[in-house]
Coordinates of C-alpha atoms in Angstrom, one line a residue:
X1 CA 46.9 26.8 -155.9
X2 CA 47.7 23.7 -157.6
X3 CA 46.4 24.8 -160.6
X4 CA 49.5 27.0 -161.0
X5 CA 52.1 24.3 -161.1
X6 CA 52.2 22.4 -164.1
X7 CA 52.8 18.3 -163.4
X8 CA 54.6 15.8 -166.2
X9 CA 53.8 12.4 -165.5
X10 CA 56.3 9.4 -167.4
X11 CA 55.4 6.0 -167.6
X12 CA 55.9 3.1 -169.7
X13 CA 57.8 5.1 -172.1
X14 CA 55.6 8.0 -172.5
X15 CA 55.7 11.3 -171.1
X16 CA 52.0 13.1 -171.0
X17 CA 52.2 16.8 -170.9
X18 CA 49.3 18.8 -168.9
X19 CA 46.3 19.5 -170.9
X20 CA 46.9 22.6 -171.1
X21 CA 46.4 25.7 -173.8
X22 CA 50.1 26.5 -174.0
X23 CA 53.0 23.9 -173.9
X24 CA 55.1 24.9 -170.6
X25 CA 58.6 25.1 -170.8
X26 CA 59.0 23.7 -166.9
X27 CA 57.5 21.4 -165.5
X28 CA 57.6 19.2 -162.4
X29 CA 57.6 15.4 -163.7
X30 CA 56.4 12.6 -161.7
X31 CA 57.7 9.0 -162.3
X32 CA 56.7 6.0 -160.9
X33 CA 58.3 4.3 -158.0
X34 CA 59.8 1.8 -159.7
X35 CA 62.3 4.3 -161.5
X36 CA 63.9 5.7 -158.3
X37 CA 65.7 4.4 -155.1
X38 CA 63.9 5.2 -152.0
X39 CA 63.9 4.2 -148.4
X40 CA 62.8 5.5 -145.2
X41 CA 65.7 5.9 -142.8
X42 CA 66.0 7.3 -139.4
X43 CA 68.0 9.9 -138.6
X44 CA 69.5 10.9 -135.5
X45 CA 69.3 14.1 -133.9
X46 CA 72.1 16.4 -135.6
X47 CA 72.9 14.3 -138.3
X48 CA 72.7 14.9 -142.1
X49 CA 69.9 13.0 -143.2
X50 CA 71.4 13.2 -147.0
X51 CA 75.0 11.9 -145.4
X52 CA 73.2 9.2 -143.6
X53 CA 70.8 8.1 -146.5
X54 CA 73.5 8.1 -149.2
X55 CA 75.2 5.4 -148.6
X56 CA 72.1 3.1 -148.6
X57 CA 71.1 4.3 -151.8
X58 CA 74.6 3.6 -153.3
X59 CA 74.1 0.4 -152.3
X60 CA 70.7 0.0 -154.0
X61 CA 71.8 1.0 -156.8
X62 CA 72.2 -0.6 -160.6
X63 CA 75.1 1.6 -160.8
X64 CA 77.5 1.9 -157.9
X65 CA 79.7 4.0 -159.0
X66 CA 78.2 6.9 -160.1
X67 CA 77.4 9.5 -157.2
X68 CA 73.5 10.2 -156.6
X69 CA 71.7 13.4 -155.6
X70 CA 69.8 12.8 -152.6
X71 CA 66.7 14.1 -152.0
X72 CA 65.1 13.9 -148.7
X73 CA 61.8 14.7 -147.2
X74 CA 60.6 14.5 -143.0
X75 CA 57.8 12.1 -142.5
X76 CA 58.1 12.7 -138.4
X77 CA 60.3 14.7 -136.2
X78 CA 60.7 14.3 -132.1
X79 CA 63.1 14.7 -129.7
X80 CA 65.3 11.6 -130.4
X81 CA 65.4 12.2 -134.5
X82 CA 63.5 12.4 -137.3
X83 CA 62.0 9.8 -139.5
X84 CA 62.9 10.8 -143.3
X85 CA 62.0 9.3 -146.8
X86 CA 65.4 9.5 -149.1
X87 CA 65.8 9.3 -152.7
X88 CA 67.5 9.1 -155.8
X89 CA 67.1 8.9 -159.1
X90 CA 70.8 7.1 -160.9
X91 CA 71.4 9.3 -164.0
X92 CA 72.3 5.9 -165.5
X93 CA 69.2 4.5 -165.8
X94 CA 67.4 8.0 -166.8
X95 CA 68.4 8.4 -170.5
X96 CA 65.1 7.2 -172.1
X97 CA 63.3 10.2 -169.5
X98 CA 65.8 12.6 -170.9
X99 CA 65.2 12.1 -174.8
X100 CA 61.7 12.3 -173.5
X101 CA 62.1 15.7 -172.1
X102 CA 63.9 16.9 -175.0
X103 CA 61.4 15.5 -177.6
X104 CA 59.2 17.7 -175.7
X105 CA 61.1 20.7 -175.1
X106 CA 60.5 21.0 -171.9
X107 CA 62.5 20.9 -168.7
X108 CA 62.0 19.4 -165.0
X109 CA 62.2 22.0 -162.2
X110 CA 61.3 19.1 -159.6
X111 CA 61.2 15.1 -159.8
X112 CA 58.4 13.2 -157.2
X113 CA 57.0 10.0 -157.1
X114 CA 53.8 9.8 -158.4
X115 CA 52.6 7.2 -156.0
X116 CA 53.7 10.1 -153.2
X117 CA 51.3 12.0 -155.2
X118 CA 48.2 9.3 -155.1
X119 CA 48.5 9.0 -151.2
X120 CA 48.2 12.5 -151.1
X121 CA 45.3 13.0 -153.2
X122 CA 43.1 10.2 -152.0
X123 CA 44.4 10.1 -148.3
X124 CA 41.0 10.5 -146.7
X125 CA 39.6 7.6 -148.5
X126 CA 42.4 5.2 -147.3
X127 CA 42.3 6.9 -143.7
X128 CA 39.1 6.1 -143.6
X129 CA 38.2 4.7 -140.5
X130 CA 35.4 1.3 -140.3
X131 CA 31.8 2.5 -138.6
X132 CA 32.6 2.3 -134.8
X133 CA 35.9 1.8 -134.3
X134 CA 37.4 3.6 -131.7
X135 CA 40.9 3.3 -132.6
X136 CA 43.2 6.0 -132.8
X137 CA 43.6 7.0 -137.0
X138 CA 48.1 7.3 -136.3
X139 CA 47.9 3.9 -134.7
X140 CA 46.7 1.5 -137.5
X141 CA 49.4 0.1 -140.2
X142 CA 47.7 -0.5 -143.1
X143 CA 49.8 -1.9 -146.3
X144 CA 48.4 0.5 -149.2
X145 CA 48.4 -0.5 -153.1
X146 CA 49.1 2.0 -155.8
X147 CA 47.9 0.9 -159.6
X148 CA 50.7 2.5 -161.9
X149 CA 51.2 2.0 -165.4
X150 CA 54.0 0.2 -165.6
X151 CA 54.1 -1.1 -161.7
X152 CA 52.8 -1.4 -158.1
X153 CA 53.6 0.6 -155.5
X154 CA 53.5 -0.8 -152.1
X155 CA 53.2 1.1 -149.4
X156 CA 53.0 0.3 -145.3
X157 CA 52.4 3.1 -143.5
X158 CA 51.8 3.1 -139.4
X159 CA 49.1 5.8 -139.4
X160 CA 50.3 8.5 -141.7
X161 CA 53.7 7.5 -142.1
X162 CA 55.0 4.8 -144.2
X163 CA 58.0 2.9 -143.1
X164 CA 58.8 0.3 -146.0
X165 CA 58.0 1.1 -149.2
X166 CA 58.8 -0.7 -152.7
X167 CA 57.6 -1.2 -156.5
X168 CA 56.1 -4.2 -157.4
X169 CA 56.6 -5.6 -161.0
X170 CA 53.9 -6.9 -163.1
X171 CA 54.0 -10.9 -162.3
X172 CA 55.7 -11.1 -159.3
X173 CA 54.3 -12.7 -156.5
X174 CA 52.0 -10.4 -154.6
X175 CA 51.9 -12.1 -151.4
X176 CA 55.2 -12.7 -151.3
X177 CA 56.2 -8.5 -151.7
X178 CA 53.7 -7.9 -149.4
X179 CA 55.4 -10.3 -146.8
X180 CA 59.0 -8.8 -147.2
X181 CA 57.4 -5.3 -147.1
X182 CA 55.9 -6.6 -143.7
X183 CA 58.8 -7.8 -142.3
X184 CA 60.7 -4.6 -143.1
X185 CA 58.2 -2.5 -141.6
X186 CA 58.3 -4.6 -138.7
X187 CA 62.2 -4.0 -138.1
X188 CA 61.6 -0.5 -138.9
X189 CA 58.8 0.5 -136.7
X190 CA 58.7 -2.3 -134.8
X191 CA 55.6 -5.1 -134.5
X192 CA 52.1 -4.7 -134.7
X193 CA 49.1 -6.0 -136.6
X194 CA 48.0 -5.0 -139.7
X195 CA 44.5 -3.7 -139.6
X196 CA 43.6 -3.9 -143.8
X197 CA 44.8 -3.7 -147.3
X198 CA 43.6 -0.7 -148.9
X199 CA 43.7 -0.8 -152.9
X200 CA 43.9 2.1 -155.3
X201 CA 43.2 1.6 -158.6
X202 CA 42.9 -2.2 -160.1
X203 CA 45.1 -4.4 -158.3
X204 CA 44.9 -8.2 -158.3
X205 CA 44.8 -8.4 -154.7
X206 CA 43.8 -12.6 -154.8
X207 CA 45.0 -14.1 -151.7
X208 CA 46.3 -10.8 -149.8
X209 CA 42.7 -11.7 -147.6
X210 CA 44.7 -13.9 -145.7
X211 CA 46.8 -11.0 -143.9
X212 CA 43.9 -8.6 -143.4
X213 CA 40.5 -7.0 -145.0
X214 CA 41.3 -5.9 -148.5
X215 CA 39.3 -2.4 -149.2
X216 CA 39.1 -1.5 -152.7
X217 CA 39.4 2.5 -153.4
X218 CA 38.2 3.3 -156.9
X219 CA 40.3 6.0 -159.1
X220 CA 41.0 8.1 -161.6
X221 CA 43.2 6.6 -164.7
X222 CA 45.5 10.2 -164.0
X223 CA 45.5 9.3 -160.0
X224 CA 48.2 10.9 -158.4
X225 CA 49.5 14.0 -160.8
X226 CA 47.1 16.7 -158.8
X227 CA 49.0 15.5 -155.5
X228 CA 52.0 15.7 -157.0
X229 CA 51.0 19.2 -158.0
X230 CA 50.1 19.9 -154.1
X231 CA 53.0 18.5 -153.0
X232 CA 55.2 20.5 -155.1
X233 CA 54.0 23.9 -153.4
X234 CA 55.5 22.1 -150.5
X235 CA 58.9 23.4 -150.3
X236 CA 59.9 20.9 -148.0
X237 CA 58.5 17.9 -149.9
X238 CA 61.0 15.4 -152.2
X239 CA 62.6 16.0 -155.2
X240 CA 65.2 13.7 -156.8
X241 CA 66.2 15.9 -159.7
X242 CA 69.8 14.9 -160.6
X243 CA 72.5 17.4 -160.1
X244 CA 73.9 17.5 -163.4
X245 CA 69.7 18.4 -164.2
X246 CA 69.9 21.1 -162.2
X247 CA 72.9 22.6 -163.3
X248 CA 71.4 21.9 -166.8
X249 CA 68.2 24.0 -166.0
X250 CA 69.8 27.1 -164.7
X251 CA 72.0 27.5 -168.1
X252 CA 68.7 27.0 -170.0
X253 CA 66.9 29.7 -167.8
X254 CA 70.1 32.2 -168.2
X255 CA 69.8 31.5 -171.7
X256 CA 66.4 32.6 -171.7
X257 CA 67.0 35.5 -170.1
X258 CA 70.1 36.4 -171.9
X259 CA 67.8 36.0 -175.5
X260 CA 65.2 38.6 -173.8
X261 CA 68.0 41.1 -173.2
X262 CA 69.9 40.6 -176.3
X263 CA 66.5 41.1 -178.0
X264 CA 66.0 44.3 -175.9
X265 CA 69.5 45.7 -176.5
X266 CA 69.6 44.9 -180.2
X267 CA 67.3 47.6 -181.5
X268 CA 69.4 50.3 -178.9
X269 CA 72.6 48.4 -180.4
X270 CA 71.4 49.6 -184.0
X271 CA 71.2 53.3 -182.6
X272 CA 74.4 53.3 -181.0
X273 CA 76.6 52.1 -183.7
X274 CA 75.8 55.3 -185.6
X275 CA 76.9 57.5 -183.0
X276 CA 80.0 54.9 -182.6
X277 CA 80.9 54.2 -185.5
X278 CA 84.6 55.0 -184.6
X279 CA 84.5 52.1 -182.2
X280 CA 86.8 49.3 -184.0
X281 CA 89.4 52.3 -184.1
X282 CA 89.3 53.0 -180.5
X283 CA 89.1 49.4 -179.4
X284 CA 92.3 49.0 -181.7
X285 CA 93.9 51.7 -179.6
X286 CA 93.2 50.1 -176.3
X287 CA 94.2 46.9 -177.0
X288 CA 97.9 48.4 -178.4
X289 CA 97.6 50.2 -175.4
X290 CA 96.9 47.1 -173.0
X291 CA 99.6 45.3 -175.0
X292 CA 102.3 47.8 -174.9
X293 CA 101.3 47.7 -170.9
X294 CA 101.6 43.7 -170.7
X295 CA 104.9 44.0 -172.8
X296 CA 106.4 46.8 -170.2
X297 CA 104.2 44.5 -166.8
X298 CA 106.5 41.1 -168.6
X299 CA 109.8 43.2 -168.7
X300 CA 109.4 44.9 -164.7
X301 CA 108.3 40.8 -163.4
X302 CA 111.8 39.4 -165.2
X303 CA 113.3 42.1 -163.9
X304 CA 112.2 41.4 -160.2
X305 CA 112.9 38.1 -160.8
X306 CA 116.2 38.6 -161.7
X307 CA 116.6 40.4 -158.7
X308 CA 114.9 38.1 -156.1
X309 CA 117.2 35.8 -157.6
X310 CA 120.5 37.8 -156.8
X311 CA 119.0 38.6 -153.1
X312 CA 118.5 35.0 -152.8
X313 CA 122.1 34.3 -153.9
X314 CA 123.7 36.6 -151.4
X315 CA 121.7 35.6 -148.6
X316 CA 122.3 32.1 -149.5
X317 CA 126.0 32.8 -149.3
X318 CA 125.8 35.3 -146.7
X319 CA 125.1 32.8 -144.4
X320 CA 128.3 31.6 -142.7
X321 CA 126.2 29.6 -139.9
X322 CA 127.0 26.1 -142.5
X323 CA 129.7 27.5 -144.1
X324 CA 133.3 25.5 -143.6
X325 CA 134.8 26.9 -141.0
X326 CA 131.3 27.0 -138.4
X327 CA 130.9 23.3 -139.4
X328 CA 134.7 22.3 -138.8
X329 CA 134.8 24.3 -135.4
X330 CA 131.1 23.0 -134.4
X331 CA 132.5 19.3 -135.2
X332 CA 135.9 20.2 -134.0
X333 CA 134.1 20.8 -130.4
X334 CA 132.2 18.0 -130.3
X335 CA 134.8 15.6 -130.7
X336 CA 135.0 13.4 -128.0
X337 CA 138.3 12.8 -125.9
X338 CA 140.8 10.5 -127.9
X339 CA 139.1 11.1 -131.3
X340 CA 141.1 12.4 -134.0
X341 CA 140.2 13.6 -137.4
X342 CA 142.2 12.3 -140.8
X343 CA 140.5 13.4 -143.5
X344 CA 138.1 16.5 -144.5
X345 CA 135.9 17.1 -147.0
X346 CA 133.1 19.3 -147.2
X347 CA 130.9 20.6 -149.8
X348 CA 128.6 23.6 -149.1
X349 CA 125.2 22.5 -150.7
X350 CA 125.0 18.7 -149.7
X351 CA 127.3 18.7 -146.2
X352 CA 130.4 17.1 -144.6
X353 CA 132.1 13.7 -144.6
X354 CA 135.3 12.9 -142.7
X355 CA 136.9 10.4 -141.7
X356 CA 138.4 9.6 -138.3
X357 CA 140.2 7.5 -136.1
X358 CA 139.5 6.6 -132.0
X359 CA 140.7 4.8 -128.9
X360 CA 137.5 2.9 -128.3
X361 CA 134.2 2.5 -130.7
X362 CA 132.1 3.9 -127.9
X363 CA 133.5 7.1 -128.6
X364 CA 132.7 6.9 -131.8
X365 CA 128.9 6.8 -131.7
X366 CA 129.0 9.9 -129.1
X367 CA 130.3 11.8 -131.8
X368 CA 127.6 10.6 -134.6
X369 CA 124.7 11.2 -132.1
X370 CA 126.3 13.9 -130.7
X371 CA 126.1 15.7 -134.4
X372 CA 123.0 14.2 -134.8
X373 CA 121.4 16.3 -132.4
X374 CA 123.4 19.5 -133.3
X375 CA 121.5 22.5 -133.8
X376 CA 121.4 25.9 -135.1
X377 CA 121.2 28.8 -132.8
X378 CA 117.8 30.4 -133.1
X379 CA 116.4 34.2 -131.3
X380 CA 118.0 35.1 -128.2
X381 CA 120.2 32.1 -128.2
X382 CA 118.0 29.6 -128.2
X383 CA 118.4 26.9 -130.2
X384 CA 117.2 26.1 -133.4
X385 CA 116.3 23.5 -136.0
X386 CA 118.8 20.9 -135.8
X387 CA 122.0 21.1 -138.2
X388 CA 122.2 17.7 -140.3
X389 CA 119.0 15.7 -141.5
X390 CA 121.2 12.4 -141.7
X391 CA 124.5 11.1 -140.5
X392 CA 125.7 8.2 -141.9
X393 CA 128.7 6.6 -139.7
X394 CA 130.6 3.5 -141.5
X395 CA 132.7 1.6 -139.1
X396 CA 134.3 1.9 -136.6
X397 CA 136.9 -0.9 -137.8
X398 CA 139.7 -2.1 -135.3
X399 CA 143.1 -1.6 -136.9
X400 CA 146.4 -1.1 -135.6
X401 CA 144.7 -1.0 -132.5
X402 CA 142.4 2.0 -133.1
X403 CA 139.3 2.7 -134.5
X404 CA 138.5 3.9 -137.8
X405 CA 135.7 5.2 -139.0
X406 CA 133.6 7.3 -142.0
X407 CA 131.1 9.9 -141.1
X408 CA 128.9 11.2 -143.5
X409 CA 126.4 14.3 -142.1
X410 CA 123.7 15.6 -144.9
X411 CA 121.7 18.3 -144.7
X412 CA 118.9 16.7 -146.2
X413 CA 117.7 13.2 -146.4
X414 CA 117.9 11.3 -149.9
X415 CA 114.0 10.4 -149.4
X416 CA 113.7 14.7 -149.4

């Protein structure tokens, strides 16, 4: 089944195609694990594992800003949540991959990890269990080296699942990743004792002894792309391809199929235009047509418009509910005992300001909150929304014994 899908492995600069008879135009590429973000996180149950992973990733990576397409895949799954390996690949950091895959003329469908791939192909070598031990195979943690071409990848897994993984450079100190990568596990998955060091590939493993038996698995110099081949029937398995790569591939594959048609319809096209030759002549009739009916659609909107315009005017002065004489009466009743008015001056759109004189200030600030809280009457005389947005009241002033004041009511606020 593998045989069907057609795995592009890059590393160090160099994509290798499958040796195959035919170039394919898709293909599912497999990087190593030093050219992606990934972590294993646990998820709770009912949360979005891609939600919950994101933000980790952000934080790992070289460019913060730009937003990442998560992929995620389940490692475990019980009752409490599931245990879930999330990654990305920054879009930043993949231009020398995409001139790559446009050198080649060929374009990804799927990005895994290659090292995903080795564990998968040689998983019965590293599970392999010492002559008469009777432990358990999902209860050992074993810390598992990957040989890639341009890195390490280091793995701890607790039987079959790992729970720290990272990429090793070429000169940093083994023992030194192997201890971090320990110590993540360990907050991870909790303690436990690591049973061996299994090696794929050539790995300077000097001094890794002292944590546990170092097992050497011997491999392939291609070690990991029929895995990632397995793994990609998998529908549920990882893939990191970058949005923006996606989008890219399904304009490339409508453009493929839109060349087939085009190719098919071309030699009916020939055909038809003898029988049509009069097209241009009808099209030129339709489109007057369609532009004498925009022209006459244009005319019948202004004239709605216009009219909409005029209903809105007469409704607007229609209205006698804020027009003078309502608003001189409605203040005119609310004045309290020993108020009187001196001055009037109202204006239709904006509202009302008068000024006033009183017996005591007390008085004076019934009346402002008093028209403060004025409303219209709404259905079935109920009221309404209230009448005045603001009221402004300047004063009251003591002079000649009385109080004067200013009111200003608005309908609307300045900040509206």
């Amino acid at each position: 089944m593998a045989d069907s899908v057609h795995v592009a492995a890059y590393s160090c600069g160099e994509l290798k195609l499958p040796a195959t008879g035919e170039r394919p135009k898709e293909v599912v590429l497999a990087l190593e694990l030093g050219r992606i973000l990934a972590k294993v996180v646990r998820v709770g149950e009912g949360e979005d594992a891609e939600a919950v992973a994101r933000p980790l990733l952000q934080s790992m990576s070289p460019y913060p800003d730009e937003p990442l397409t998560v992929g995620v895949e389940t490692l475990r799954e019980s009752g409490e949540g599931r245990i879930v390996l999330a990654a990305a690949l920054p879009e930043g950091a993949a231009d020398d991959i995409g001139e790559a895959l446009d050198a080649a003329k060929v374009n990804p469908v799927r990005i895994d990890a290659l090292a995903l791939g080795a564990l998968r192909e040689r998983w019965c070598d590293i599970a392999k269990e010492p002559s008469g031990d009777a432990a358990a195979p999902g209860s050992r943690r074993r810390v598992v080296l990957v040989k890639e071409a341009g890195d390490i990848a280091l793995f701890v897994m607790d039987g079959d699942v790992p729970v720290a993984l990272r990429a090793v450079a070429p000169g940093d100190d083994m023992r030194r990743s192997v201890t971090l990568a320990l110590l993540e596990a360990e907050d991870f998955g909790g303690g436990g004792s690591l049973a061996e060091i299994v090696v794929l590939g050539y790995v300077p493993h000097d001094g890794l002894e002292s944590f546990a038996p170092v097992r050497e698995v011997m491999c392939a110099d291609d070690l990991g792309v029929a895995g990632v081949a397995d793994r990609s029937l998998d529908g549920q398995s990882l893939n990191v391809l970058p949005e923006s790569w996606r989008q890219m591939l399904e304009e490339t594959r409508f453009k493929a199929k839109l060349v087939r048609f085009l190719a098919l319809a071309g030699g009916i096209w020939l055909l038809v235009m003898g029988v049509l030759f009069g097209v241009p002549v009808v099209y030129g009739y339709m489109t007057d047509h369609q532009k004498s009916l925009m022209k006459e659609h244009s005319r019948k909107y202004r004239e709605v418009k216009e009219m909409r315009e005029k209903v809105r005017l007469v409704q607007k002065y229609s209205d006698h509910s804020r027009g003078a004489l309502e608003i001189m009466k409605a203040v005119s009743d609310r004045l309290p005992e020993g108020v009187e008015l001196t001055s009037w001056n109202f204006k239709r759109e904006e509202g009302v300001k008068f000024s006033g004189e009183a017996q005591t200030a007390p008085a004076v600030y019934q009346l402002k909150n008093d028209l403060l809280e004025m409303a219209e009457a709404g259905e079935n005389g109920e009221e309404g929304a209230r009448v005045f947005a603001e009221v402004r009241l300047t004063g009251p002033t003591k002079a000649k014994g009385k109080e004067r004041f200013d009111i200003e009511c608005l309908y609307e606020t300045n900040d509206e």
